[in-house]
mmCIF file of C-alpha atoms in Angstrom:
data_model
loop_
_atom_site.group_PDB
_atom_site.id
_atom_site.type_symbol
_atom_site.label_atom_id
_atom_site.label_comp_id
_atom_site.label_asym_id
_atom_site.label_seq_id
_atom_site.Cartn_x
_atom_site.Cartn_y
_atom_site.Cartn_z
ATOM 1 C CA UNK A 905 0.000 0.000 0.000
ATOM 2 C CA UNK A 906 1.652 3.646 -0.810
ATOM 3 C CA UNK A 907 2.320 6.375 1.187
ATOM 4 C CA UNK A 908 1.571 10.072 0.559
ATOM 5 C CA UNK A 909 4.212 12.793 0.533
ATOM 6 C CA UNK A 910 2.610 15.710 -0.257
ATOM 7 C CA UNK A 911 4.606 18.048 -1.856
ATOM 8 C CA UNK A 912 4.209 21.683 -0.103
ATOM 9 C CA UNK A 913 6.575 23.733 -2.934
ATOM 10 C CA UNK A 914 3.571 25.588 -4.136
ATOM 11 C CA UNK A 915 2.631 27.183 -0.838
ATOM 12 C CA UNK A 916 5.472 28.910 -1.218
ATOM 13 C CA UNK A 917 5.038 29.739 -4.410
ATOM 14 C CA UNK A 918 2.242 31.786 -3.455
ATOM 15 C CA UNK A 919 4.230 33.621 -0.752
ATOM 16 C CA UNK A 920 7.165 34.509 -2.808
ATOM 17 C CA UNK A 921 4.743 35.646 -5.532
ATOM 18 C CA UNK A 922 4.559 38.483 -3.261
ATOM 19 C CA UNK A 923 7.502 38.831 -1.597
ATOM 20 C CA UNK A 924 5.271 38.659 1.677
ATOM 21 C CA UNK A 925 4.967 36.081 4.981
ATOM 22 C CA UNK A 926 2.249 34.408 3.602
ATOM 23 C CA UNK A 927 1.014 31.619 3.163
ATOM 24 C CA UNK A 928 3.801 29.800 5.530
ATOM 25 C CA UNK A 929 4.613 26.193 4.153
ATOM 26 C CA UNK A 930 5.617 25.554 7.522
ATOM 27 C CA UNK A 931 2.100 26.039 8.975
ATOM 28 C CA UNK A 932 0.483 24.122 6.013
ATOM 29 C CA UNK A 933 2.896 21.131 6.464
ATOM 30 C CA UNK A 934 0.910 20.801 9.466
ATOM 31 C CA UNK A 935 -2.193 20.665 8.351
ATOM 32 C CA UNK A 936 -1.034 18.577 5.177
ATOM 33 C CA UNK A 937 0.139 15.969 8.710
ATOM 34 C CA UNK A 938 -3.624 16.448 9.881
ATOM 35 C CA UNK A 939 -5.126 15.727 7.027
ATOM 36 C CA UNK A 940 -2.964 12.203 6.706
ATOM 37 C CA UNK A 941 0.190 13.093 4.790
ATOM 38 C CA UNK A 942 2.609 10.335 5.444
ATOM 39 C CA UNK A 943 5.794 12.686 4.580
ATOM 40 C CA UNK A 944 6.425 16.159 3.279
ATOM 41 C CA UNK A 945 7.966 16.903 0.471
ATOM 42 C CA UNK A 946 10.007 19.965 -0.335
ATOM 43 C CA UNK A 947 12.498 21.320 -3.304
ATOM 44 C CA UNK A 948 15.311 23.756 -1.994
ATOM 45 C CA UNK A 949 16.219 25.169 -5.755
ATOM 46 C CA UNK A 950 19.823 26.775 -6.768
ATOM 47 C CA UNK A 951 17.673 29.926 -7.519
ATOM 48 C CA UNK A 952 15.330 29.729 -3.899
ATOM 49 C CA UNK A 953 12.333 30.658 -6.277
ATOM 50 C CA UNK A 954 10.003 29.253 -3.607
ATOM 51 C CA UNK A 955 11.317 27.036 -0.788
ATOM 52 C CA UNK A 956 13.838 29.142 1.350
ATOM 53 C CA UNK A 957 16.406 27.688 3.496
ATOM 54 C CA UNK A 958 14.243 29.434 6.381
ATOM 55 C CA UNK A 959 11.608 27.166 5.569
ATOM 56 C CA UNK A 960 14.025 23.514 5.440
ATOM 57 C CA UNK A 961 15.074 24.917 8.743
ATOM 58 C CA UNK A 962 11.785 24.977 10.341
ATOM 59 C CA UNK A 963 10.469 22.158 8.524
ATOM 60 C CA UNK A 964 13.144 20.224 10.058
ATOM 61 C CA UNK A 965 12.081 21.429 13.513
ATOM 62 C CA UNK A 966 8.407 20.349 12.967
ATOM 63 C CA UNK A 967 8.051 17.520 10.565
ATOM 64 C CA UNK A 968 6.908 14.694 12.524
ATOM 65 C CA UNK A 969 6.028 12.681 9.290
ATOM 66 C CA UNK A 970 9.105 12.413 7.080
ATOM 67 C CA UNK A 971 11.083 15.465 5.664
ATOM 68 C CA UNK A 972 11.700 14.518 2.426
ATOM 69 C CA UNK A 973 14.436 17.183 0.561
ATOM 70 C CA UNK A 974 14.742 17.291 -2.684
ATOM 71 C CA UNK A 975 17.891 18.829 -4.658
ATOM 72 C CA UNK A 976 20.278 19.738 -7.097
ATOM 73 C CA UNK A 977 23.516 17.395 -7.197
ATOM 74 C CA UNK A 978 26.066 20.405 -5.855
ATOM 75 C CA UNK A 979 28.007 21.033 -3.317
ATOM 76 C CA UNK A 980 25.598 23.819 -2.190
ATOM 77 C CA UNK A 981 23.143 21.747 -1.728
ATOM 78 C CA UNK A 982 25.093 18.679 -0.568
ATOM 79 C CA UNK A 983 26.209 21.195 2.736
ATOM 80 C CA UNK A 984 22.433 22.152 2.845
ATOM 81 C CA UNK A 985 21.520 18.659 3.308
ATOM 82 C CA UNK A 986 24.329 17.057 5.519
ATOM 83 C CA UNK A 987 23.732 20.420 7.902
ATOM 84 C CA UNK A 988 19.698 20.368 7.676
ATOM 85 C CA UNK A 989 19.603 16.524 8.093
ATOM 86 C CA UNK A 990 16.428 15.222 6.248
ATOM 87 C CA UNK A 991 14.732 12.017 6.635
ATOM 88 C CA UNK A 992 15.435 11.309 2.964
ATOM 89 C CA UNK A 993 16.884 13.257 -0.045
ATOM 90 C CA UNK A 994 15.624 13.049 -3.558
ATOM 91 C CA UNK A 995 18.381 14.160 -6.125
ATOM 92 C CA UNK A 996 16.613 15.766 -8.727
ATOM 93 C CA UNK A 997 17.829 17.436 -12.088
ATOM 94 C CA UNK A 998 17.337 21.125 -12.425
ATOM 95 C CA UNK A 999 17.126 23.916 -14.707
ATOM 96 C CA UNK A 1000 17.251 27.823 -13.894
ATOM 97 C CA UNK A 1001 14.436 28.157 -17.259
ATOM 98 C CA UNK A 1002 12.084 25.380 -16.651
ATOM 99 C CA UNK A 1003 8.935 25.907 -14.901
ATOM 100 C CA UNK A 1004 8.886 22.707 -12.875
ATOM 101 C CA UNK A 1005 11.189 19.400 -13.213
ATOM 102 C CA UNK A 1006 10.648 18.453 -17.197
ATOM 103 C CA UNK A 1007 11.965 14.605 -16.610
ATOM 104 C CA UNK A 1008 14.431 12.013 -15.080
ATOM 105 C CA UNK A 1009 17.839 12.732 -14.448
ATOM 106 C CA UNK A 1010 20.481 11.322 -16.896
ATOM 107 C CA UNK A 1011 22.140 8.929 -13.671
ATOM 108 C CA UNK A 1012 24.113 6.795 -16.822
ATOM 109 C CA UNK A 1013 25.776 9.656 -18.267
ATOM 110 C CA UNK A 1014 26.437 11.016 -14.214
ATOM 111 C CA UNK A 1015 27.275 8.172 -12.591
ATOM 112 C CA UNK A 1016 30.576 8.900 -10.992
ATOM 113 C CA UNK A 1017 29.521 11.845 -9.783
ATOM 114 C CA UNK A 1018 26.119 10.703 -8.719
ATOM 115 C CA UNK A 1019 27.845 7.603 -7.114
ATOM 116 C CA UNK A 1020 30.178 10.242 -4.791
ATOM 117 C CA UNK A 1021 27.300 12.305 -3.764
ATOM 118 C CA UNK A 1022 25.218 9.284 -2.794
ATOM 119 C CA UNK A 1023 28.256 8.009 -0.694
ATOM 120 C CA UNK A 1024 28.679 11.326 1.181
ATOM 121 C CA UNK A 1025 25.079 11.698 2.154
ATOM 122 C CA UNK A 1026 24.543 8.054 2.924
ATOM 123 C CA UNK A 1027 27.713 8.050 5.087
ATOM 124 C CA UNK A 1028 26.456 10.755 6.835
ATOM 125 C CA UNK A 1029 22.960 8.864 7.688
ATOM 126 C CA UNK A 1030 20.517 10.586 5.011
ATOM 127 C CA UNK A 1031 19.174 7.807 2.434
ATOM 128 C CA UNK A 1032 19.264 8.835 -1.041
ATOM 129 C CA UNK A 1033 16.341 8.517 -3.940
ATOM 130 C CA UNK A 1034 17.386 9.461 -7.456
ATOM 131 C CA UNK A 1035 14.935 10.957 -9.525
ATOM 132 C CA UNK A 1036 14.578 9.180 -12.951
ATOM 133 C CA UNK A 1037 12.537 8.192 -15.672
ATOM 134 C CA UNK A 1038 11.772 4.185 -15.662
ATOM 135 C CA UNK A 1039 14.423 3.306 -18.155
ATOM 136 C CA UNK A 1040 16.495 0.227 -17.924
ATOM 137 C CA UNK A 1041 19.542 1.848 -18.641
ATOM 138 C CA UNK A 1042 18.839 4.703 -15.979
ATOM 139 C CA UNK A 1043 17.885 2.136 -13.388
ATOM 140 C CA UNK A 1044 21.000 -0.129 -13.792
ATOM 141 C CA UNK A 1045 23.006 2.956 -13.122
ATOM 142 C CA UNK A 1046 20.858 4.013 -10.032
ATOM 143 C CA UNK A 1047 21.994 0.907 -8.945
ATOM 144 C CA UNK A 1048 25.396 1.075 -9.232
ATOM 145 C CA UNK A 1049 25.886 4.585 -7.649
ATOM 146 C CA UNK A 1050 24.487 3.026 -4.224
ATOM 147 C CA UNK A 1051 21.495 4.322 -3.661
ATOM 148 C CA UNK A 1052 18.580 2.662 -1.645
ATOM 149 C CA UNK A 1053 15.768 4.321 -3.371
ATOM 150 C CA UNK A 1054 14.548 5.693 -6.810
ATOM 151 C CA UNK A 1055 11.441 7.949 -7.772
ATOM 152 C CA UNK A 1056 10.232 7.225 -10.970
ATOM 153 C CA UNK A 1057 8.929 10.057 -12.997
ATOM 154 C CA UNK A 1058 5.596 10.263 -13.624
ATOM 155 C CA UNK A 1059 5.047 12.572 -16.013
ATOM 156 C CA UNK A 1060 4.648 10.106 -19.048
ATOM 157 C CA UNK A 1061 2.166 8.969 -17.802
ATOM 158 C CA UNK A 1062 0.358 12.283 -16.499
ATOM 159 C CA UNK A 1063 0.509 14.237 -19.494
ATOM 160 C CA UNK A 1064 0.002 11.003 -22.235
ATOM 161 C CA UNK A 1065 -3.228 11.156 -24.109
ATOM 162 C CA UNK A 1066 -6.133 8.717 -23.400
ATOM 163 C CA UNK A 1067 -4.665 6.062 -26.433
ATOM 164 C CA UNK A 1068 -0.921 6.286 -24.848
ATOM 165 C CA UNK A 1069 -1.727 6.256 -21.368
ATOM 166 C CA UNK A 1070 -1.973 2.294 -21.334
ATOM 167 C CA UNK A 1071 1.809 2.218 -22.776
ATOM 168 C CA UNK A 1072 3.103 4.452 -19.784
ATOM 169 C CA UNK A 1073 1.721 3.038 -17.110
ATOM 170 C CA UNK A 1074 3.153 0.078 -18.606
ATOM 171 C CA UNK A 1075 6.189 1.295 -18.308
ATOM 172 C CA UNK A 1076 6.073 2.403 -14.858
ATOM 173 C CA UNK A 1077 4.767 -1.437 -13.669
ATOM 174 C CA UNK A 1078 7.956 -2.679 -15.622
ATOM 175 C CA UNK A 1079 10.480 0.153 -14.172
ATOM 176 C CA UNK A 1080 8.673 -0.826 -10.831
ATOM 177 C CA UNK A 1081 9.759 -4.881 -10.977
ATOM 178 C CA UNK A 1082 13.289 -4.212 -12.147
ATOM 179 C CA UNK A 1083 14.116 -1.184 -9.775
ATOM 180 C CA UNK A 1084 13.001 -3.962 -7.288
ATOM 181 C CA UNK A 1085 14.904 -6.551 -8.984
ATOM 182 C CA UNK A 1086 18.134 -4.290 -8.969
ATOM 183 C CA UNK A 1087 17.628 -4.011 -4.976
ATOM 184 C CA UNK A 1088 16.058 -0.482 -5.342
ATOM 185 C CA UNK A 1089 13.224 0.791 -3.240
ATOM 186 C CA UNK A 1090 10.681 2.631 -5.294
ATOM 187 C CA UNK A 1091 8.686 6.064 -5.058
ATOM 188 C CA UNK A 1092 7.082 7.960 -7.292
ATOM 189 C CA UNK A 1093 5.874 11.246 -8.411
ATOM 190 C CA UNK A 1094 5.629 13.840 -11.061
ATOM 191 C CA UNK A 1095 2.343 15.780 -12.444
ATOM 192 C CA UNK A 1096 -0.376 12.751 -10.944
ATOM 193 C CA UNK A 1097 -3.869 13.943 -9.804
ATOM 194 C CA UNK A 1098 -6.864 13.027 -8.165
ATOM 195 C CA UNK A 1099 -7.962 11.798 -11.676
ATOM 196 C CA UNK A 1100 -4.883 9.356 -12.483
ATOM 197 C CA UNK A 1101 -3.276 8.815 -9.126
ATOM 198 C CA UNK A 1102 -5.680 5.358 -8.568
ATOM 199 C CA UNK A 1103 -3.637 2.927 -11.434
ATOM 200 C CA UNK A 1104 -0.057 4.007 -10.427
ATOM 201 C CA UNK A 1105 -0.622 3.760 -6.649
ATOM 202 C CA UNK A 1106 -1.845 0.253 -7.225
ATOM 203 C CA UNK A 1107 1.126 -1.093 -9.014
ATOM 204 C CA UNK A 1108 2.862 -3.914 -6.919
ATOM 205 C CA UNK A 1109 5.910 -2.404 -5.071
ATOM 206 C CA UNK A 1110 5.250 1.075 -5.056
ATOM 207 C CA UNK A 1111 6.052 2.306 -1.743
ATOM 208 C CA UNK A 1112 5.351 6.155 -1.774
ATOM 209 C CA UNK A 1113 3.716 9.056 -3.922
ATOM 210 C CA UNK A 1114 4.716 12.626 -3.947
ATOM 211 C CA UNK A 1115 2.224 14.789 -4.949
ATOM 212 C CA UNK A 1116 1.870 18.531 -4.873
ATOM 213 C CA UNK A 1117 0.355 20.986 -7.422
ATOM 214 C CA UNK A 1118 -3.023 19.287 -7.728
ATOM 215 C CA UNK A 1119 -3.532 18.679 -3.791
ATOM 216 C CA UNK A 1120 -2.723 22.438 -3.463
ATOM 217 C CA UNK A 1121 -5.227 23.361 -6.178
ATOM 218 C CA UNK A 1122 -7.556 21.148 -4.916
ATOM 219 C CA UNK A 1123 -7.306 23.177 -1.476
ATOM 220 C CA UNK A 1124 -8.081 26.722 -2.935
ATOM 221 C CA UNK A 1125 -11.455 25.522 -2.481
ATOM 222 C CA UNK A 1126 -11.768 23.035 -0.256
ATOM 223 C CA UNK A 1127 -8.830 23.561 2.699
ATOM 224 C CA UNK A 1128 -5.383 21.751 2.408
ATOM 225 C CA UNK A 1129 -6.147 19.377 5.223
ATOM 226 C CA UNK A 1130 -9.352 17.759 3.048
ATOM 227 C CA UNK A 1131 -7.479 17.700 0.025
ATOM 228 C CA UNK A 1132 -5.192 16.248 1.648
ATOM 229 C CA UNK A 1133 -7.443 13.601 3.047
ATOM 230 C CA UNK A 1134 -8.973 12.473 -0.305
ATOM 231 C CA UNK A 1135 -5.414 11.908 -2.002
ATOM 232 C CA UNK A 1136 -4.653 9.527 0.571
ATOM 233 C CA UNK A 1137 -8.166 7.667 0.305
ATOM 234 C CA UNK A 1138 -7.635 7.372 -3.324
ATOM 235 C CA UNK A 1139 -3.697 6.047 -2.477
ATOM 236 C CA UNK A 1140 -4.815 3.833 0.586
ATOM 237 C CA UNK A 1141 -7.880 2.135 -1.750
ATOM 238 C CA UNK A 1142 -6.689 2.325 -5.078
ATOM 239 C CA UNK A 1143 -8.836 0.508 -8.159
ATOM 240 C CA UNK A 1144 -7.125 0.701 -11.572
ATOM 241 C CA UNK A 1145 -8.605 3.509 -13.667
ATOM 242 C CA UNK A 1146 -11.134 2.072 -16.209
ATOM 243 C CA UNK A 1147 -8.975 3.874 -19.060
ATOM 244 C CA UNK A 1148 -5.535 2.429 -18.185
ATOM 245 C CA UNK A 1149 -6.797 -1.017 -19.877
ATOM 246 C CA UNK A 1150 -3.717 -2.167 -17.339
ATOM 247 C CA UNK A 1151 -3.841 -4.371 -14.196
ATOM 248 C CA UNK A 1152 -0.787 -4.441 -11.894
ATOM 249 C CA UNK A 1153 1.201 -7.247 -12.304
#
C-alpha cells in the first residue's frame, strides 16, 4: 500500500509571488500531517524561487512525518543537506528556465559523480532517492551509484493522451519490478492527480507518492487538510482507472 508525501513547494510559491509572509509552508505542512500526509515533500532550488532555506530549517524542527528534501547534485546543496539533516533526499535534475522538473535525471551519463554524492550523504545517515525516468539503462546505473531508493517520474504517464496512457503506465509497472529486482526501493511522483493517481498507486511495489500541485489546487477551495485527506483515500484504496486497460502485475 503507498504512502503520501505531499509536496508543499507551491505554498510557497504563493508567498514569494509576493515577496510577503504568507502563506507559511511551515504552517500548512501541518495541516497537510492532519489531514494524513505520510511525509512532506520539499524542493530547496539553486535559484530559492520558492522554498527558502528558512523554511528547510523549520520544517526540520516540525516535521513529525518524514522530511523529504529534494535537490540539485552540488556542493551547495550537498552542505544544505548534511547540515539540515532530512529524513530522505531526492536528487533531482534542475534547470534555472524550466517551470517545474521536465523529466528524469540522466544517472548513466552522471554516474561517478552521482555515485560520490550518494556516498557522502549516505555516510552521513541521510538515504538517497534518485529521480529518474523508468528506463532500464537509468535504473542499472541508479543501482550502481548506491542508492537505496529511486522515484520514478511520472510525467509520461500524467501528461500522455487517453490512447498512450496504457503504454506508460506500462512502463512504470515494468520500471517498478526491475528497480526492485536491482535491490532499489521505489517512489514515485511527477504531475499525478486526483484523476490518475488510482492505477499508479496500485502497481505492486510502489512504496510512496509525492504529490503537490493538484492537492494544493484542490485546497483553494476546499482547505489543504481535506485535500489532503482524499489523495490519501484514493492512495490507501486504489482501483485501476477504467482507461488504463492495465492491471498491476
Amino acid at each position: 500500500m503507498a504512502s503520501l508525501g505531499v509536496n508543499i513547494d507551491h505554498i510557497a510559491n504563493i508567498r514569494q509571488a509576493r515577496r510577503t509572509v504568507e502563506p507559511d509552508p511551515v504552517t500548512h505542512a501541518l495541516l497537510a500531517e492532519l489531514g494524513g500526509a505520510d511525509g512532506i515533500t520539499v524542493h530547496l532550488r539553486e535559484d530559492r524561487r520558492h522554498i527558502q532555506d528558512r523554511d528547510v530549517e523549520l520544517l526540520r524542527a516540525t516535521v513529525r512525518t518524514k522530511l523529504n528534501l529534494e535537490m540539485a547534485a552540488t556542493e551547495e546543496m550537498v552542505a544544505v543537506a548534511t547540515r539540515i539533516r532530512p529524513d530522505m533526499v531526492t536528487v533531482v535534475p534542475e534547470r534555472r528556465e524550466e517551470v517545474t522538473t521536465e523529466g528524469g535525471m540522466d544517472v548513466a551519463a552522471r554516474e561517478r559523480e552521482i555515485s560520490a554524492i550518494t556516498a557522502r550523504l549516505q555516510e552521513s545517515g541521510i538515504p538517497v532517492s534518485l529521480f529518474v525516468d523508468p528506463e532500464a539503462r537509468q535504473l542499472e546505473a541508479c543501482a550502481r551509484t548506491g542508492c537505496r531508493w529511486i522515484e520514478l517520474h511520472t510525467g509520461g504517464y500524467a501528461e500522455a493522451a487517453a490512447e498512450a496512457r496504457t503504454a506508460e503506465l506500462a512502463r512504470l509497472i515494468e520500471g517498478t519490478a526491475r528497480a526492485r529486482a536491482l535491490g532499489l526501493r521505489v517512489n514515485a511522483g511527477h504531475g499525478l492527480t486526483y484523476q490518475n493517481v488510482e492505477a499508479v498507486a496500485a502497481i505492486e511495489g510502489m512504496e510512496e507518492l509525492n504529490i503537490g500541485h493538484t492537492i494544493v489546487a484542490r485546497a483553494v477551495a476546499v482547505g489543504l487538510q481535506e485535500a489532503v485527506r482524499q489523495m490519501r483515500a484514493l492512495i490507501q484504496n486504489p482501483r485501476c482507472s477504467e482507461d488504463s486497460g492495465v492491471r498491476p502485475a
